Amino acid sequence: NAGVMQNPRHLVRRRGQEARLRCSPMKGHSHVYWYRQLPEEGLKFMVYLQKENIIDESGMPKERFSAEFPKEGPSILRIQQVVRGDSAAYFCASSPRRDTNYGYTFGSGTRLTVV
Amino acid sequence: KQEVTQIPAALSVPEGENLVLNCSFTDSAIYNLQWFRQDPGKGLTSLLLIQSSQREQTSGRLNASLDKSSGRSTLYIAASQPGDSATYLCAASPNSGYALNFGKGTSLLVTP
């Protein structure tokens, strides 16, 4: 049973380009969460999705960022027109239920560098 | 807004020592408190989860305690080993039950 798979592991984008980060949850997990870890900062919650639904996007920047979790395929975090301040590690986690008492499983992250 | 603080930010100990990592949180209305381990360039590994009704959890050489009234949790590592070197993160889950508020972590180095 593979864990949470994130790709790519490393992504380099020039300012103004688009970044697409992918996350495949664990088998049997239908709840996906995205977190961002800025340099020297703790992980910050961005968005919580279930299949085809955004449940809570209160941690997402209002502009340029979007997330989806389609019926088929991985969850995608999309950052348009990237800026240097978007450079960070982006982690995805999945769970079997909407209840952290059932545990989160985190992926290894995507490290985005904007040059 | 929940604030989670971890002290110390970094710690270096010789192999074999017992050590305590501290985590404090400002809002005692938490659903659970979790401890994670993060290795450089890697993801997070869940170590221990303490539900709000519990006082402590143990796994091998690790023991985590929770005191909601004082807003504190500690992670005790017994007989430390070089393989324990990593960053340890604590995270408080609010009563909504799904988002985690993380501290910045304690970077632990265990020297042979």
PDB file of C-alpha atoms in Angstrom, chain B residues 19-95:
ATOM      1  CA  LEU B  19      15.573  14.387  26.712  1.00  0.00           C
ATOM      2  CA  VAL B  20      12.380  16.419  26.753  1.00  0.00           C
ATOM      3  CA  LEU B  21      10.953  18.551  23.987  1.00  0.00           C
ATOM      4  CA  ASN B  22       8.347  21.144  24.881  1.00  0.00           C
ATOM      5  CA  CYS B  23       5.281  22.372  23.053  1.00  0.00           C
ATOM      6  CA  SER B  24       2.838  25.035  24.222  1.00  0.00           C
ATOM      7  CA  PHE B  25      -0.434  26.192  22.688  1.00  0.00           C
ATOM      8  CA  THR B  26      -2.559  29.227  23.426  1.00  0.00           C
ATOM      9  CA  ASP B  27      -6.076  27.813  22.950  1.00  0.00           C
ATOM     10  CA  SER B  28      -6.858  24.868  25.212  1.00  0.00           C
ATOM     11  CA  ALA B  29      -9.920  23.898  23.150  1.00  0.00           C
ATOM     12  CA  ILE B  30      -8.045  21.341  21.104  1.00  0.00           C
ATOM     13  CA  TYR B  31      -9.267  18.108  19.570  1.00  0.00           C
ATOM     14  CA  ASN B  32      -5.918  16.365  19.769  1.00  0.00           C
ATOM     15  CA  LEU B  33      -2.202  17.028  19.897  1.00  0.00           C
ATOM     16  CA  GLN B  34       0.188  15.232  17.573  1.00  0.00           C
ATOM     17  CA  TRP B  35       3.933  14.858  17.401  1.00  0.00           C
ATOM     18  CA  PHE B  36       5.682  14.364  14.079  1.00  0.00           C
ATOM     19  CA  ARG B  37       9.226  13.748  12.976  1.00  0.00           C
ATOM     20  CA  GLN B  38      10.636  15.447   9.885  1.00  0.00           C
ATOM     21  CA  ASP B  39      13.917  14.365   8.334  1.00  0.00           C
ATOM     22  CA  PRO B  40      15.761  16.784   6.003  1.00  0.00           C
ATOM     23  CA  GLY B  41      14.169  16.848   2.580  1.00  0.00           C
ATOM     24  CA  LYS B  42      11.562  14.335   3.629  1.00  0.00           C
ATOM     25  CA  GLY B  43       7.950  14.320   4.650  1.00  0.00           C
ATOM     26  CA  LEU B  44       6.439  14.097   8.105  1.00  0.00           C
ATOM     27  CA  THR B  45       6.175  10.868  10.035  1.00  0.00           C
ATOM     28  CA  SER B  46       3.518  10.658  12.707  1.00  0.00           C
ATOM     29  CA  LEU B  47       4.959   9.626  16.070  1.00  0.00           C
ATOM     30  CA  LEU B  48       2.222   9.985  18.647  1.00  0.00           C
ATOM     31  CA  LEU B  49      -1.329  11.317  18.782  1.00  0.00           C
ATOM     32  CA  ILE B  50      -2.959  12.280  22.085  1.00  0.00           C
ATOM     33  CA  GLN B  51      -6.698  12.768  21.975  1.00  0.00           C
ATOM     34  CA  SER B  52      -8.165  15.585  24.072  1.00  0.00           C
ATOM     35  CA  SER B  53      -9.511  13.142  26.659  1.00  0.00           C
ATOM     36  CA  GLN B  54      -6.116  11.460  27.121  1.00  0.00           C
ATOM     37  CA  ARG B  55      -3.146  12.497  29.208  1.00  0.00           C
ATOM     38  CA  GLU B  56      -0.329  10.615  27.508  1.00  0.00           C
ATOM     39  CA  GLN B  57       0.680   8.154  24.819  1.00  0.00           C
ATOM     40  CA  THR B  58       3.697   5.891  24.566  1.00  0.00           C
ATOM     41  CA  SER B  59       5.463   4.211  21.685  1.00  0.00           C
ATOM     42  CA  GLY B  60       8.749   2.465  22.312  1.00  0.00           C
ATOM     43  CA  ARG B  61      11.250   4.986  23.667  1.00  0.00           C
ATOM     44  CA  LEU B  62       8.842   7.875  23.108  1.00  0.00           C
ATOM     45  CA  ASN B  63       6.314   9.223  25.567  1.00  0.00           C
ATOM     46  CA  ALA B  64       4.129  12.239  24.974  1.00  0.00           C
ATOM     47  CA  SER B  65       2.024  13.966  27.601  1.00  0.00           C
ATOM     48  CA  LEU B  66      -0.773  16.489  27.307  1.00  0.00           C
ATOM     49  CA  ASP B  67      -1.981  19.050  29.832  1.00  0.00           C
ATOM     50  CA  LYS B  68      -4.792  20.960  28.182  1.00  0.00           C
ATOM     51  CA  SER B  69      -5.452  23.256  31.131  1.00  0.00           C
ATOM     52  CA  SER B  70      -1.917  24.639  31.035  1.00  0.00           C
ATOM     53  CA  GLY B  71      -1.647  24.463  27.242  1.00  0.00           C
ATOM     54  CA  ARG B  72       1.388  22.208  27.235  1.00  0.00           C
ATOM     55  CA  SER B  73       2.642  18.988  25.774  1.00  0.00           C
ATOM     56  CA  THR B  74       5.991  17.308  26.178  1.00  0.00           C
ATOM     57  CA  LEU B  75       7.740  14.640  24.150  1.00  0.00           C
ATOM     58  CA  TYR B  76      10.125  12.509  26.164  1.00  0.00           C
ATOM     59  CA  ILE B  77      12.771  10.507  24.309  1.00  0.00           C
ATOM     60  CA  ALA B  78      14.567   7.885  26.357  1.00  0.00           C
ATOM     61  CA  ALA B  79      18.099   6.684  25.678  1.00  0.00           C
ATOM     62  CA  SER B  80      18.580   8.857  22.614  1.00  0.00           C
ATOM     63  CA  GLN B  81      20.352   7.489  19.540  1.00  0.00           C
ATOM     64  CA  PRO B  82      22.009   9.193  16.548  1.00  0.00           C
ATOM     65  CA  GLY B  83      19.127   7.922  14.429  1.00  0.00           C
ATOM     66  CA  ASP B  84      16.795  10.134  16.459  1.00  0.00           C
ATOM     67  CA  SER B  85      18.393  13.215  14.888  1.00  0.00           C
ATOM     68  CA  ALA B  86      15.622  15.050  13.072  1.00  0.00           C
ATOM     69  CA  THR B  87      13.212  17.935  13.496  1.00  0.00           C
ATOM     70  CA  TYR B  88      10.305  17.236  15.825  1.00  0.00           C
ATOM     71  CA  LEU B  89       7.053  19.048  15.217  1.00  0.00           C
ATOM     72  CA  CYS B  90       4.022  19.303  17.413  1.00  0.00           C
ATOM     73  CA  ALA B  91       0.620  20.143  15.997  1.00  0.00           C
ATOM     74  CA  ALA B  92      -2.670  21.005  17.693  1.00  0.00           C
ATOM     75  CA  SER B  93      -5.931  20.148  16.007  1.00  0.00           C
ATOM     76  CA  PRO B  94      -8.903  22.443  16.674  1.00  0.00           C
ATOM     77  CA  ASN B  95     -12.317  21.165  17.636  1.00  0.00           C
TER      78      ASN B  95
END
